[in-house]
Amino acid sequence: MRPLARFLSSIAVPLPPVLALGTVVLIAAVLMTSVQVTGAQDEMGVDSPDASKAENSSAERPDGDGSDSKLRGTGPDVPPVAKPVVHLIKLRTVNTEGGMIDPGLTAYVERVVEDADAADVDALVFDIDTFGGRVDAATVIRDAILNADLLTIAFINKRAISAGALISLACDKIVMASGGTIGASTPVSGAGEKASDKYVSVMRAEMRGTAERTDRDAEIAEAMVDERIYIPDFSDEVGQPATLTTQQALHYGIADESAETLHAVLEIYDLADAEIVEIDINWAEHVVRLLTHPVVTSILLAVAFFGMMAEVKTPGWGLGGSMALIALAIFFGSHLIVHLANWEELALFGIGLLLLFVEIALIPGFGLAGLAGFLCMIASILLTRLPSFDFWSVEDISIVVGQFSLSLIGAIIVASFVLKSLPKVAAFNRLILGSETKAADGYVSAPTEDDETLVGQTGVTVSELRPVGIGSFDGRRLDIIADGEFIEAQRLVKIVSAHGARIVVRAV
């Protein structure tokens, strides 16, 4: 490890600037998750011929405002009423990058809901087409929708499967396009197999509670999760979780209306002339979604492990420690933003670091404190990668442990490769001493005999003395100094005085 240690220590990075840089980056990412609205008028489709007008959307608002506020005055003394505003968010993961509802979307949806609430818009429309995704991410989105103080509409065009069904049920109104489907919300493990009865029970409760909150058939909602629930005259196939078509959803009261276009949806709720503002995901939310991807997470952990291993072999604070610190800050920071990590996991990691510091600085050797600190750090990382506790499974734990192990093995392989290849790189070879001066070869930094035993010995100069050089005395190479004159190489010399490492000679 010596070559790597010398290299890393020679380009050591001060800790305070690195901490400041990492802090600025994280603060900028968090701030950019605030409002970044791109207003865009949605294309208007052809009205559905069967679309019937429903009661005004403002009557659905919790403040109880009547539909009169939407009517435009006709007399000269009546001031014009402001044009209604509708915010649109698209959760369309079919045939798109990402392909699923993942934790990286939660920060985006929460921001959109909070902004719509703060702006007091007339409605928030979710344009949904998804086969589902992470249940823990869907529950966060579901909670945000249920807590919204405005009219929420789910426009299912064409699918709301699995996690998408839970999100749709949380909306005040559900409108489905013809040929649409909703349901099949049975939770599965990371390996794609049906989860145990414990997790099915949790998901059943989530679906039932959501349906009850929005005045929908709770038994149908439960049947979407558990195939053992049989609804008379509903399912042709017993033993399959319920999946409803548009017509079935309308018949059983899961869906409220049917429409083919967004314009038709808004017409149903007297919002045909509304200004439509589509809220896009901003760059910071894109970055957070990328950073919480399992592959990127594994790379961050590998970089952190490599940095820690390099720092252990480097005197003082160097590049390795800075790399590890930045990688861990990005790892925990991105997971905190999307609710994959809590402050408890971060505190557990801090306790682990503290125990390791105590072990290294205060306790000789590596004992119980160091082992406990190492285990705390590993546990905090694993807990951060696992889904919410209610949805843990043996398969999920195995997958997370496997990813963690691959990151650790990858870091070890990279460290070994760097140690072998770094000295061979011309740019770095200048920083590394290529040969060793061993005592067995006659190299000594100072004589080991007493001063008196050296005085009077004769030897031969190996190099020129100008006035310092090297001489050989009984097969030993010593650093010597000429007494007042230059002496060429291969001359016989005699030691006239010796005081520690200062040995003075004269030509014989």
Coordinates of C-alpha atoms in Angstrom, one line a residue:
M1 CA 0.0 0.0 0.0
R2 CA 3.0 2.4 0.3
P3 CA 3.0 3.6 -3.3
L4 CA -0.7 4.4 -3.2
A5 CA -0.3 6.0 0.2
R6 CA 2.4 8.3 -1.0
F7 CA 0.4 9.2 -4.1
L8 CA -2.8 9.9 -2.1
S9 CA -1.0 11.9 0.5
S10 CA 0.8 14.0 -2.1
I11 CA -2.6 15.1 -3.6
A12 CA -4.4 15.3 -0.3
V13 CA -7.5 17.5 -0.3
P14 CA -8.3 19.6 2.8
L15 CA -11.5 18.5 4.6
P16 CA -13.3 21.8 5.0
P17 CA -13.4 22.7 1.3
V18 CA -14.7 19.3 0.4
L19 CA -17.4 19.5 3.1
A20 CA -18.3 22.9 1.9
L21 CA -18.6 21.7 -1.7
G22 CA -20.7 18.7 -0.8
T23 CA -23.0 20.8 1.3
V24 CA -23.5 23.4 -1.5
V25 CA -24.3 20.6 -4.0
L26 CA -26.9 19.0 -1.7
I27 CA -28.5 22.3 -0.7
A28 CA -28.8 23.2 -4.4
A29 CA -30.4 19.9 -5.2
V30 CA -32.9 20.3 -2.4
L31 CA -33.7 23.9 -3.4
M32 CA -34.3 22.9 -7.0
T33 CA -37.0 20.5 -5.9
S34 CA -39.1 23.6 -5.3
V35 CA -41.4 25.1 -7.9
Q36 CA -40.1 24.7 -11.4
V37 CA -43.3 24.9 -13.4
T38 CA -43.4 24.7 -17.2
G39 CA -46.7 26.0 -18.3
A40 CA -47.9 24.3 -21.4
Q41 CA -51.4 24.3 -22.9
D42 CA -52.4 20.6 -23.5
E43 CA -53.6 19.6 -26.9
M44 CA -57.4 19.4 -26.9
G45 CA -58.9 16.1 -28.2
V46 CA -62.3 15.3 -29.6
D47 CA -65.1 15.4 -27.1
S48 CA -66.7 12.0 -26.3
P49 CA -70.3 12.0 -27.5
D50 CA -71.5 10.3 -24.3
A51 CA -69.7 12.6 -21.9
S52 CA -72.2 13.9 -19.4
K53 CA -71.8 17.1 -17.4
A54 CA -71.3 16.5 -13.7
E55 CA -71.6 18.9 -10.8
N56 CA -69.0 21.8 -10.7
S57 CA -65.5 20.9 -9.4
S58 CA -65.6 23.7 -6.9
A59 CA -68.5 21.9 -5.2
E60 CA -66.0 19.1 -4.4
R61 CA -63.6 21.5 -2.7
P62 CA -63.4 21.1 1.1
D63 CA -64.1 24.8 1.6
G64 CA -67.7 24.2 0.3
D65 CA -67.7 26.9 -2.4
G66 CA -70.6 26.6 -4.7
S67 CA -70.5 26.4 -8.5
D68 CA -71.7 30.1 -8.6
S69 CA -68.1 31.1 -8.4
K70 CA -67.5 29.6 -11.9
L71 CA -70.4 31.5 -13.6
R72 CA -69.4 34.5 -15.6
G73 CA -71.4 37.7 -15.0
T74 CA -73.4 39.2 -17.8
G75 CA -74.3 42.6 -16.5
P76 CA -72.0 45.6 -16.9
D77 CA -71.5 45.9 -13.1
V78 CA -70.4 42.3 -12.6
P79 CA -66.6 41.9 -12.6
P80 CA -65.2 39.1 -14.8
V81 CA -64.4 35.8 -13.1
A82 CA -60.8 34.6 -13.3
K83 CA -60.2 31.7 -15.7
P84 CA -60.0 28.4 -13.9
V85 CA -56.6 26.7 -13.6
V86 CA -55.9 23.0 -13.8
H87 CA -52.5 21.5 -13.0
L88 CA -51.6 18.3 -14.9
I89 CA -49.0 15.7 -13.9
K90 CA -48.2 12.7 -16.0
L91 CA -47.5 9.3 -14.4
R92 CA -47.0 7.4 -17.7
T93 CA -44.4 4.8 -17.2
V94 CA -45.4 2.4 -20.0
N95 CA -42.7 2.4 -22.7
T96 CA -40.8 5.1 -21.0
E97 CA -37.4 5.3 -19.3
G98 CA -37.6 3.9 -15.8
G99 CA -40.7 1.9 -16.6
M100 CA -42.2 1.9 -13.1
I101 CA -43.3 3.9 -10.2
D102 CA -40.1 4.2 -8.1
P103 CA -39.1 6.1 -5.0
G104 CA -37.4 8.7 -7.2
L105 CA -40.8 9.9 -8.3
T106 CA -42.1 10.6 -4.8
A107 CA -40.3 14.0 -4.4
Y108 CA -41.7 15.1 -7.8
V109 CA -45.3 14.2 -7.0
E110 CA -45.1 15.6 -3.5
R111 CA -43.8 18.9 -4.9
V112 CA -46.6 19.0 -7.6
V113 CA -49.3 18.4 -5.0
E114 CA -48.0 21.0 -2.5
D115 CA -47.6 23.6 -5.3
A116 CA -51.1 23.0 -6.5
D117 CA -52.5 23.3 -3.0
A118 CA -50.5 26.5 -2.4
A119 CA -51.7 28.0 -5.8
D120 CA -55.3 27.1 -5.0
V121 CA -55.9 25.7 -8.4
D122 CA -59.3 24.3 -9.4
A123 CA -58.1 20.8 -10.0
L124 CA -55.1 18.5 -10.2
V125 CA -55.3 15.9 -12.9
F126 CA -53.1 12.7 -12.8
D127 CA -52.7 11.3 -16.4
I128 CA -52.0 7.6 -15.6
D129 CA -50.7 4.8 -17.7
T130 CA -48.5 2.4 -15.6
F131 CA -48.0 -1.3 -14.8
G132 CA -47.1 -0.3 -11.3
G133 CA -43.9 -0.3 -9.3
R134 CA -42.6 0.0 -5.7
V135 CA -45.5 -0.2 -3.2
D136 CA -43.6 1.9 -0.7
A137 CA -43.3 4.7 -3.3
A138 CA -47.0 4.4 -4.2
T139 CA -48.0 4.7 -0.5
V140 CA -46.0 8.0 -0.2
I141 CA -47.8 9.3 -3.3
R142 CA -51.1 8.1 -2.0
D143 CA -50.7 9.9 1.3
A144 CA -49.8 13.1 -0.6
I145 CA -52.9 12.9 -2.7
L146 CA -55.2 12.2 0.3
N147 CA -53.8 15.1 2.2
A148 CA -54.4 17.5 -0.7
D149 CA -57.0 20.2 -0.1
L150 CA -58.2 20.4 -3.7
L151 CA -60.1 18.4 -6.3
T152 CA -57.9 15.5 -7.6
I153 CA -58.8 13.6 -10.8
A154 CA -57.2 10.3 -12.0
F155 CA -57.4 10.0 -15.8
I156 CA -56.6 6.4 -16.5
N157 CA -55.5 6.2 -20.1
K158 CA -55.1 3.2 -20.4
R159 CA -53.8 1.3 -17.3
A160 CA -53.6 1.7 -13.6
I161 CA -52.1 -1.7 -12.6
S162 CA -50.7 -2.6 -9.1
A163 CA -49.3 0.6 -7.5
G164 CA -51.1 2.6 -10.1
A165 CA -54.4 1.4 -8.8
L166 CA -53.6 2.5 -5.3
I167 CA -52.7 6.0 -6.6
S168 CA -55.9 6.2 -8.6
L169 CA -58.1 5.2 -5.7
A170 CA -56.6 8.0 -3.7
C171 CA -58.0 10.6 -6.1
D172 CA -61.4 12.2 -5.6
K173 CA -62.6 11.3 -9.1
I174 CA -61.5 8.5 -11.5
V175 CA -62.1 8.8 -15.2
M176 CA -61.1 5.9 -17.5
A177 CA -60.6 5.8 -21.2
S178 CA -62.3 3.0 -23.1
G179 CA -60.3 -0.2 -23.1
G180 CA -58.7 0.8 -19.8
T181 CA -57.9 -1.5 -16.9
I182 CA -57.4 -1.0 -13.1
G183 CA -56.4 -3.5 -10.4
A184 CA -54.0 -6.5 -10.0
S185 CA -52.4 -5.0 -6.9
T186 CA -51.0 -8.1 -5.3
P187 CA -47.6 -7.2 -3.7
V188 CA -44.7 -9.2 -5.0
S189 CA -41.1 -9.6 -3.8
G190 CA -38.0 -8.3 -5.5
A191 CA -37.7 -11.7 -7.2
G192 CA -41.2 -11.3 -8.8
E193 CA -43.0 -13.9 -6.6
K194 CA -46.1 -13.2 -4.6
A195 CA -45.3 -11.8 -1.2
S196 CA -46.3 -13.6 2.0
D197 CA -49.7 -13.3 3.7
K198 CA -48.3 -10.7 6.0
Y199 CA -47.5 -8.3 3.2
V200 CA -50.7 -9.1 1.3
S201 CA -52.6 -8.2 4.5
V202 CA -50.8 -4.8 4.7
M203 CA -51.6 -4.0 1.1
R204 CA -55.2 -5.1 1.5
A205 CA -55.5 -2.6 4.4
E206 CA -53.9 0.1 2.3
M207 CA -56.4 -0.5 -0.6
R208 CA -59.4 -0.8 1.7
G209 CA -58.6 2.3 3.7
T210 CA -58.0 4.3 0.5
A211 CA -61.3 3.2 -1.0
E212 CA -63.2 4.0 2.2
R213 CA -61.7 7.4 2.3
T214 CA -62.8 8.2 -1.2
D215 CA -66.3 6.5 -0.9
R216 CA -65.6 3.5 -3.2
D217 CA -66.4 -0.2 -2.8
A218 CA -63.8 -1.4 -0.3
E219 CA -64.4 -5.1 -1.0
I220 CA -63.6 -4.6 -4.7
A221 CA -60.5 -2.7 -3.7
E222 CA -59.4 -5.6 -1.5
A223 CA -60.2 -8.1 -4.2
M224 CA -57.6 -6.3 -6.4
V225 CA -55.0 -7.5 -3.9
D226 CA -56.2 -10.8 -2.6
E227 CA -57.5 -13.4 -5.0
R228 CA -59.2 -15.3 -2.2
I229 CA -61.9 -12.5 -1.9
Y230 CA -64.7 -13.5 -4.2
I231 CA -67.2 -10.9 -5.4
P232 CA -70.5 -12.5 -6.7
D233 CA -71.1 -12.0 -10.4
F234 CA -67.8 -10.3 -10.7
S235 CA -64.9 -12.5 -11.5
D236 CA -65.0 -15.3 -14.1
E237 CA -61.7 -16.7 -12.8
V238 CA -61.6 -17.6 -9.1
G239 CA -58.1 -17.4 -7.7
Q240 CA -57.0 -14.3 -9.6
P241 CA -56.7 -10.8 -8.2
A242 CA -59.4 -8.5 -9.5
T243 CA -58.6 -6.5 -12.6
L244 CA -61.5 -4.3 -13.9
T245 CA -62.1 -3.1 -17.4
T246 CA -63.5 0.4 -17.9
Q247 CA -67.1 -0.8 -18.1
Q248 CA -66.7 -3.0 -15.0
A249 CA -65.1 -0.2 -13.0
L250 CA -68.0 2.1 -13.9
H251 CA -70.5 -0.7 -13.0
Y252 CA -69.0 -1.3 -9.6
G253 CA -68.5 2.3 -8.8
I254 CA -64.7 2.2 -8.9
A255 CA -64.6 4.7 -11.8
D256 CA -66.9 7.8 -11.9
E257 CA -66.9 8.6 -15.6
S258 CA -65.5 7.5 -19.0
A259 CA -63.7 9.9 -21.4
E260 CA -61.3 9.6 -24.3
T261 CA -59.3 12.9 -24.0
L262 CA -58.2 15.3 -21.3
H263 CA -60.5 18.0 -22.8
A264 CA -63.5 15.6 -22.3
V265 CA -62.4 14.9 -18.7
L266 CA -62.4 18.6 -17.9
E267 CA -65.8 19.1 -19.6
I268 CA -67.3 16.6 -17.3
Y269 CA -66.3 18.8 -14.3
D270 CA -67.2 22.1 -16.0
L271 CA -63.5 23.0 -16.5
A272 CA -63.5 23.0 -20.3
D273 CA -62.2 26.6 -20.5
A274 CA -59.5 26.0 -17.8
E275 CA -55.9 27.0 -18.3
I276 CA -53.9 23.7 -18.3
V277 CA -50.5 23.9 -16.7
E278 CA -48.4 20.7 -17.1
I279 CA -45.9 20.3 -14.3
D280 CA -42.7 18.6 -15.5
I281 CA -40.1 16.8 -13.4
N282 CA -37.2 19.2 -12.9
W283 CA -33.5 18.5 -13.3
A284 CA -32.9 18.1 -9.6
E285 CA -35.6 15.4 -9.3
H286 CA -34.2 13.7 -12.4
V287 CA -30.8 13.6 -10.6
V288 CA -32.3 12.3 -7.3
R289 CA -34.2 9.6 -9.3
L290 CA -30.9 8.6 -11.0
L291 CA -29.0 8.5 -7.7
T292 CA -31.5 6.2 -6.1
H293 CA -31.3 3.7 -8.9
P294 CA -29.9 0.4 -7.6
V295 CA -27.0 0.4 -10.1
V296 CA -25.9 3.9 -9.3
T297 CA -26.4 3.2 -5.5
S298 CA -24.0 0.2 -5.8
I299 CA -21.4 2.4 -7.6
L300 CA -21.7 5.1 -4.9
L301 CA -21.1 2.5 -2.2
A302 CA -18.2 1.0 -4.0
V303 CA -16.6 4.4 -4.3
A304 CA -17.2 5.0 -0.6
F305 CA -15.6 1.6 0.4
F306 CA -12.6 2.2 -1.9
G307 CA -12.1 5.7 -0.4
M308 CA -12.2 4.4 3.1
M309 CA -9.7 1.7 2.4
A310 CA -7.4 4.2 0.8
E311 CA -7.8 6.6 3.7
V312 CA -6.8 4.0 6.2
K313 CA -3.5 3.6 4.4
T314 CA -2.9 7.3 4.0
P315 CA -1.4 9.6 6.7
G316 CA -3.6 12.5 7.6
W317 CA -6.8 13.4 5.7
G318 CA -6.4 12.8 1.9
L319 CA -8.2 12.2 -1.3
G320 CA -9.6 8.8 -0.2
G321 CA -11.4 10.1 2.8
S322 CA -12.8 13.0 0.7
M323 CA -14.1 10.5 -1.9
A324 CA -15.8 8.4 0.7
L325 CA -17.3 11.4 2.4
I326 CA -18.8 12.8 -0.8
A327 CA -20.1 9.4 -2.0
L328 CA -21.8 8.7 1.4
A329 CA -23.3 12.3 1.5
I330 CA -24.8 11.8 -2.0
F331 CA -26.0 8.3 -1.0
F332 CA -27.8 9.3 2.2
G333 CA -28.9 12.7 0.9
S334 CA -30.7 11.4 -2.2
H335 CA -32.3 8.6 -0.2
L336 CA -33.5 11.1 2.5
I337 CA -35.2 13.3 -0.2
V338 CA -37.3 10.4 -1.5
H339 CA -38.1 9.0 1.9
L340 CA -36.0 5.8 1.5
A341 CA -33.9 6.8 4.5
N342 CA -34.9 8.4 7.7
W343 CA -32.7 10.3 10.2
E344 CA -32.6 7.1 12.3
E345 CA -30.4 5.4 9.6
L346 CA -28.2 8.5 9.3
A347 CA -27.8 8.6 13.1
L348 CA -27.0 4.9 13.2
F349 CA -24.2 5.5 10.6
G350 CA -22.9 8.4 12.7
I351 CA -22.8 6.2 15.8
G352 CA -20.8 3.6 13.7
L353 CA -18.3 6.3 12.7
L354 CA -18.0 7.5 16.3
L355 CA -17.3 4.0 17.5
L356 CA -14.6 3.5 14.9
F357 CA -13.0 6.7 15.9
V358 CA -12.9 5.7 19.5
E359 CA -11.4 2.3 18.5
I360 CA -8.7 3.9 16.4
A361 CA -7.8 6.9 18.6
L362 CA -8.4 5.8 22.1
I363 CA -8.3 2.0 22.3
P364 CA -5.3 0.0 21.1
G365 CA -5.9 -2.7 18.6
F366 CA -9.2 -3.6 17.0
G367 CA -11.8 -4.8 19.5
L368 CA -15.5 -4.7 20.4
A369 CA -15.9 -1.0 19.7
G370 CA -14.5 -1.2 16.2
L371 CA -16.6 -4.3 15.4
A372 CA -19.8 -2.6 16.7
G373 CA -19.0 0.5 14.7
F374 CA -18.5 -1.4 11.5
L375 CA -21.7 -3.4 12.0
C376 CA -23.7 -0.1 12.7
M377 CA -22.4 1.4 9.4
I378 CA -23.4 -1.7 7.5
A379 CA -26.8 -1.9 9.1
S380 CA -27.6 1.7 8.3
I381 CA -26.7 1.2 4.6
L382 CA -28.8 -2.0 4.4
L383 CA -31.8 -0.3 6.1
T384 CA -31.6 2.6 3.7
R385 CA -31.7 0.3 0.7
L386 CA -34.6 -1.8 2.0
P387 CA -38.3 -0.8 1.3
S388 CA -40.5 0.4 4.1
F389 CA -40.6 -2.0 7.1
D390 CA -44.2 -3.1 6.3
F391 CA -43.1 -4.5 3.0
W392 CA -39.9 -6.3 4.0
S393 CA -39.4 -9.9 2.6
V394 CA -36.7 -12.4 2.7
E395 CA -36.2 -12.0 -1.1
D396 CA -35.8 -8.2 -0.7
I397 CA -33.3 -8.6 2.1
S398 CA -31.3 -11.1 0.0
I399 CA -31.3 -8.8 -3.0
V400 CA -30.1 -5.8 -0.9
V401 CA -27.4 -7.9 0.8
G402 CA -26.3 -9.2 -2.6
Q403 CA -26.0 -5.6 -4.0
F404 CA -24.0 -4.5 -0.9
S405 CA -21.7 -7.5 -1.2
L406 CA -21.0 -6.7 -4.9
S407 CA -20.2 -3.1 -4.0
L408 CA -17.7 -4.3 -1.4
I409 CA -16.1 -6.8 -3.7
G410 CA -15.9 -4.3 -6.5
A411 CA -14.2 -1.8 -4.2
I412 CA -11.6 -4.5 -3.2
I413 CA -11.0 -5.4 -6.8
V414 CA -10.5 -1.7 -7.9
A415 CA -8.2 -1.1 -5.0
S416 CA -6.0 -4.1 -5.9
F417 CA -5.9 -3.0 -9.5
V418 CA -4.9 0.5 -8.6
L419 CA -2.1 -0.7 -6.3
K420 CA -0.7 -2.8 -9.1
S421 CA -1.1 -0.4 -12.0
L422 CA -0.5 3.0 -10.5
P423 CA 3.3 2.6 -10.1
K424 CA 3.5 1.7 -13.9
V425 CA 1.8 4.9 -15.0
A426 CA 4.5 7.4 -16.1
A427 CA 2.7 10.4 -14.6
F428 CA 2.6 8.9 -11.2
N429 CA 5.9 7.0 -11.3
R430 CA 7.8 10.2 -10.6
L431 CA 6.1 10.4 -7.2
I432 CA 7.3 6.8 -6.2
L433 CA 10.8 5.7 -5.3
G434 CA 11.6 2.9 -7.7
S435 CA 14.4 1.2 -5.8
E436 CA 15.1 0.3 -2.2
T437 CA 18.2 1.0 -0.1
K438 CA 18.5 -2.1 2.0
A439 CA 20.9 -2.5 4.9
A440 CA 21.9 -5.9 3.4
D441 CA 23.3 -4.0 0.4
G442 CA 25.5 -1.9 2.7
Y443 CA 23.2 1.2 2.9
V444 CA 23.0 2.7 6.4
S445 CA 21.9 6.1 7.5
A446 CA 24.5 6.4 10.2
P447 CA 27.3 4.2 11.6
T448 CA 26.4 1.8 14.3
E449 CA 29.9 1.6 16.0
D450 CA 31.2 4.0 18.6
D451 CA 33.0 7.1 17.2
E452 CA 36.4 5.9 18.5
T453 CA 36.3 2.6 16.5
L454 CA 35.8 4.4 13.2
V455 CA 38.6 6.8 13.6
G456 CA 41.7 5.4 11.8
Q457 CA 39.9 3.0 9.5
T458 CA 40.9 3.2 5.8
G459 CA 38.7 2.7 2.8
V460 CA 38.0 3.7 -0.8
T461 CA 35.9 6.5 -2.2
V462 CA 33.0 5.1 -4.2
S463 CA 32.1 8.5 -5.6
E464 CA 33.8 11.9 -5.8
L465 CA 33.8 13.9 -2.6
R466 CA 32.7 17.5 -3.4
P467 CA 33.1 17.5 -0.4
V468 CA 30.3 15.0 0.4
G469 CA 30.2 11.6 -1.1
I470 CA 30.2 7.8 -0.4
G471 CA 33.0 5.6 0.8
S472 CA 33.4 1.9 1.3
F473 CA 34.9 0.6 4.5
D474 CA 35.3 -3.1 5.1
G475 CA 32.4 -3.7 2.6
R476 CA 30.1 -1.1 4.2
R477 CA 29.0 2.1 2.4
L478 CA 29.1 5.2 4.5
D479 CA 28.3 8.9 3.9
I480 CA 31.6 10.8 4.3
I481 CA 32.9 14.3 4.0
A482 CA 36.4 15.4 2.7
D483 CA 38.5 17.4 5.0
G484 CA 39.0 20.7 3.1
E485 CA 39.6 19.3 -0.4
F486 CA 37.8 17.5 -3.2
I487 CA 38.8 13.9 -3.6
E488 CA 38.2 11.9 -6.7
A489 CA 36.6 8.4 -6.8
Q490 CA 38.6 5.3 -6.1
R491 CA 41.1 7.0 -3.9
L492 CA 42.3 5.6 -0.6
V493 CA 41.0 7.6 2.3
K494 CA 41.4 7.5 6.1
I495 CA 38.8 8.5 8.7
V496 CA 40.1 11.3 10.9
S497 CA 37.1 12.1 13.0
A498 CA 33.5 10.7 13.5
H499 CA 30.7 12.4 15.4
G500 CA 27.4 10.7 14.9
A501 CA 26.5 10.8 11.2
R502 CA 29.4 13.2 10.3
I503 CA 32.4 11.2 9.2
V504 CA 35.4 13.2 8.0
V505 CA 38.2 11.7 5.8
R506 CA 41.5 12.6 4.3
A507 CA 43.2 11.2 1.2
V508 CA 46.1 8.8 2.0

